[in-house]
Amino acid sequence: MDFLSDFLMRFGAQLQSPTLAFLIGGIVIAALGSKLEIPEAIYKFIVFMLLIKVGLSGGIAIRNANLVDMLLPALFAVVTGMLIVFIGRYTLAKLPKVKTVDAIATAGLFGAVSGSTLAAALTVMEAQGMEYEPWAAALYPFMDIPALVTAIVVASIYTTKKRAAAAEELSKQEYLNKQEYLSKQSVAAGKYPTSRQEYRSQQRITASGYPSKQRDRVKIWPIVKESLEGSALSALLLGLALGILTRPESVFESFYEPLFRGLLSILMLIMGMEAWSRLGELRKVAQWYAVYAFVAPLLHGFIAFGLGMIAHYVTGFTPGGVVILSVIAASSSDISGPPTLRAGIPSANPSAYIGASTAVGTPVAIALGIPLYIGLAQALMGG
Amino acid sequence: MDFLSDFLMRFGAQLQSPTLAFLIGGIVIAALGSKLEIPEAIYKFIVFMLLIKVGLSGGIAIRNANLVDMLLPALFAVVTGMLIVFIGRYTLAKLPKVKTVDAIATAGLFGAVSGSTLAAALTVMEAQGMEYEPWAAALYPFMDIPALVTAIVVASIYTTKKRAAAAEELSKQEYLNKQEYLSKQSVAAGKYPTSRQEYRSQQRITASGYPSKQRDRVKIWPIVKESLEGSALSALLLGLALGILTRPESVFESFYEPLFRGLLSILMLIMGMEAWSRLGELRKVAQWYAVYAFVAPLLHGFIAFGLGMIAHYVTGFTPGGVVILSVIAASSSDISGPPTLRAGIPSANPSAYIGASTAVGTPVAIALGIPLYIGLAQALMGG
Amino acid sequence: MDFLSDFLMRFGAQLQSPTLAFLIGGIVIAALGSKLEIPEAIYKFIVFMLLIKVGLSGGIAIRNANLVDMLLPALFAVVTGMLIVFIGRYTLAKLPKVKTVDAIATAGLFGAVSGSTLAAALTVMEAQGMEYEPWAAALYPFMDIPALVTAIVVASIYTTKKRAAAAEELSKQEYLNKQEYLSKQSVAAGKYPTSRQEYRSQQRITASGYPSKQRDRVKIWPIVKESLEGSALSALLLGLALGILTRPESVFESFYEPLFRGLLSILMLIMGMEAWSRLGELRKVAQWYAVYAFVAPLLHGFIAFGLGMIAHYVTGFTPGGVVILSVIAASSSDISGPPTLRAGIPSANPSAYIGASTAVGTPVAIALGIPLYIGLAQALMGG
């Protein structure tokens, strides 16, 4: 059982990493009744800082990449990132008692990319003398950002449709009562306030009284537009654009990059404190998340491996590049994902997606996925 | 057209610098309807951090300078900084449709000093083997801070006089109606709240009912005092005093200095988002700002050159020192100025002063001013 | 008068250190009527950052220490830290017109440890070739944190008892009037809001109407629990636990540690501005604080010296270790103490405890304490 001991060792190390340590710390102090509080203005600012940094680093990577050579692999990365969200939407989300928004957020996190899993793969490949394109690591933002954007948009469409459906079955008066009840419930559930965006989308429906326009069909484009204009994706895409089009390296390296991990630790603390009040929700569905978190990284890696092989035969993409694309797909983000999803899908339960990703998904991707894809590439393409 | 190509190249580089990139980024996302929001508490804190840093670095420079030797040049720097504001007050501000507060803020920014323009001049002078006093670069806070303080005080006097004049022509009831209208207007105009100082100065007038005391004449000293006590100048002057009188180097170097550029990029983003709603105001007067921004740096440099020559003949100030004094006068601040003016003259339109300075003033000062003053010094004083 | 000139030189250097410079700066600008304001959200965040850093560094030191060897000295450090608070509670607090909460906070600060005093002692000992256990410096959190926790709990017990006693003598109606009066007074006294914890403890009493349960006796344990759950001690103990149980070094070294001194300078500024309005309170009792601040460091050092000698004879604790334990006891914190006490005992006057510690206590500990304990150790144990 070499794999099991390797898996357990990595699992133990994850529990001591600052990311998970602060998350668990938050859960524990909330359980002990601590009155610790991070002001909301600080919370919003931390999310902004994290998201603009994720965008900037993706944008700078893209600007410095060889876009012509990497066209096909980059396209496949985008496709894989979006596909992963839809797979989660139609598997995990359909399981009994699993909340749909939690499942979409989890799929978004598994579509997003973990820099440390990628670094682990590069180390193993270099030790084995496996060659790959120097720009292959720059494929990560092409999967990371589309997956997160898709998850937020899909969650937003789901939430709006559900509200519209609920409204249709009720008379105007009943509808308003229900709205009031729902909004109270959402306030009670989440310690930290939901995003302005969600608030406004509630307002919009309420303000229009009996929502006659939504009777027939929910329009998709306004929801996509509203998601993109929301504070989470605005910051992410602004950072991406600034990274691609301008030269923000000086502030990136002196400010956004050094502060990132520290601010993330505070966000983890906040999410841990919030998670405590919602751990109960997961009791009856934890096994589904465990199954998904074990199967999904391997499945996502195989999908990317297949697409990578197409690029291998069409444009000569190296076997090493195919492995990197697969590892990017297999990895789940513990860095860019949580702040983005927390701000973009505020109604989803962070315990679900972070727990699934950090406790199971990442160890599986590193201990099982990396050797699997390297062996497969050597067997099939002689890399 | 060597100058033109040089000018255009510098102009292009400016657009990619983090300062301007974040400003433009803010304008673009506001134009696209983004709901991104930086909490007000964060905005206030960023302004505080920037201003105390500007003060601290000025104060430390002054403490380490040779005050006896530099007495006359420093005095001339103070005089030039204040004079620049009054020149703007009685030229740019008098042009048709130009708003007076915008013009005063612009003149303040052109009186303030750009560290990067100064660095460019020192590089050119060293390449040419032109000697200068080692303390000459430390002249900058003697022009920078007086210019900004003068601009804020002059704007405050103007605003108070205008309100008093408006009040005189109205009966008490009409006056109060008007106040209500004005305060609504100012809320609508600026997305971010005006400073407490402005708010209180409104309150003060309103609270006194029909402002009988202001009938005859506006008292200057209380306005100067209130400007100095406001949060913008308090932070700036506190930093200056701490820099001169104490040893804050350890926190300056480990905290205020490294965070400066990053926090400035966020301020620029905020100012960009705000600028979007006010760009329309500038459409009819943009040509005046362009003319001012082209002529003013050269004119300010000549004034300082003349004063520097007096110091040359009286105390033996080197020709190289005269060039530095002129470049300091010709430069317009893209660092210390914007946060100070944003907090000190909240009613002025940042698009006006930052646009004029960054897009025209700085390229003119670097590409035209520096060679001009060096040539002039060599011709007149054989430096 | 070698000691006096040494004392005065250290006193002068303290006044220029960033910690005290920003405190005095805050007092001066408040006295000059400045409207400078640090938003409350920022203030709360700064306190959180400082406390979690103090906890983390203590926890990391403990994790890396040799716990078995240091068991007895560590126990003595805990005992000394707690004892110092009770000594202050029954000496300084009983002096005429000295406010009890101010005295408890001052005793807490004198029980807490100054890293710079400790560093000064290590430097002197190394110059003299005096040996000590490599883990001896890691004794500091064992005294620092118990002293601060004890001070906050003792202050909380005192405050609650006083309120209960006041309530007993009043009829229900009179009681409520008084409460209203008191809460108005506390708002007027402190510019910055009192902690949520204190607010809630007021609420709890008010909500229960006439506080019949408190008639007989104040229960201690709920107050201890409430103190530990408050935001100040939560952050401190969370940091301690994370430092001991997990591996937060990467974020500690890249984030919490580098930002510490800068954030502390801002907290000092806030405390200075607040101190201005309360300096008057100290006029009649300043001599008592001066006497306490002169005698206490030496007395605390002697107590620790005695306990250290027991460890010397029982477990072979080196004479150098005994000196370090004594210096830790003699020192008073200018770093970990102020933010903890400000958040944990919001009603205490910072001018009292910081003034006593920085202006008198620290120079006494360094200039008088260190040579005293070294000489004593060499005389008694031949170290």
PDB file of C-alpha atoms in Angstrom, chain B residues 3 16 24 28 36 46 81 131 147-148 151 156 185 190 192 249 273 299 301 304 306 312 321 324 331 356 365 368 379:
ATOM      1  CA  PHE B   3      11.201  65.787 -30.440  1.00  0.00           C
ATOM      2  CA  GLN B  16       1.414  51.364 -19.799  1.00  0.00           C
ATOM      3  CA  ILE B  24      -7.627  53.873 -17.413  1.00  0.00           C
ATOM      4  CA  VAL B  28     -13.047  51.319 -18.668  1.00  0.00           C
ATOM      5  CA  LEU B  36     -16.753  46.766  -8.430  1.00  0.00           C
ATOM      6  CA  ILE B  46      -5.243  54.305   1.498  1.00  0.00           C
ATOM      7  CA  GLY B  81       5.721  76.192  -5.528  1.00  0.00           C
ATOM      8  CA  GLU B 131      28.113  68.778 -11.563  1.00  0.00           C
ATOM      9  CA  ALA B 147       2.379  73.883  -3.672  1.00  0.00           C
ATOM     10  CA  LEU B 148      -0.111  71.267  -2.481  1.00  0.00           C
ATOM     11  CA  ALA B 151      -3.680  74.760  -3.677  1.00  0.00           C
ATOM     12  CA  SER B 156     -11.021  76.250   0.228  1.00  0.00           C
ATOM     13  CA  GLN B 185     -26.038  67.824  -6.408  1.00  0.00           C
ATOM     14  CA  GLY B 190     -19.199  62.274  -6.788  1.00  0.00           C
ATOM     15  CA  TYR B 192     -17.196  58.624  -3.333  1.00  0.00           C
ATOM     16  CA  GLU B 249      13.278  55.135   9.018  1.00  0.00           C
ATOM     17  CA  MET B 273     -14.075  54.766 -11.803  1.00  0.00           C
ATOM     18  CA  LEU B 299       7.052  78.643 -17.896  1.00  0.00           C
ATOM     19  CA  GLY B 301      10.890  75.998 -15.251  1.00  0.00           C
ATOM     20  CA  ALA B 304      12.767  78.703 -11.242  1.00  0.00           C
ATOM     21  CA  GLY B 306      15.673  82.874 -13.046  1.00  0.00           C
ATOM     22  CA  HIS B 312      24.092  81.295  -8.441  1.00  0.00           C
ATOM     23  CA  GLY B 321      21.734  72.960  -9.130  1.00  0.00           C
ATOM     24  CA  ILE B 324      17.610  70.725 -10.913  1.00  0.00           C
ATOM     25  CA  SER B 331       7.677  68.592 -13.360  1.00  0.00           C
ATOM     26  CA  ALA B 356      -3.399  67.237 -17.954  1.00  0.00           C
ATOM     27  CA  ALA B 365       8.849  68.386 -18.970  1.00  0.00           C
ATOM     28  CA  LEU B 368      11.495  69.378 -23.868  1.00  0.00           C
ATOM     29  CA  ALA B 379      25.117  78.831 -22.418  1.00  0.00           C
TER      30      ALA B 379
END
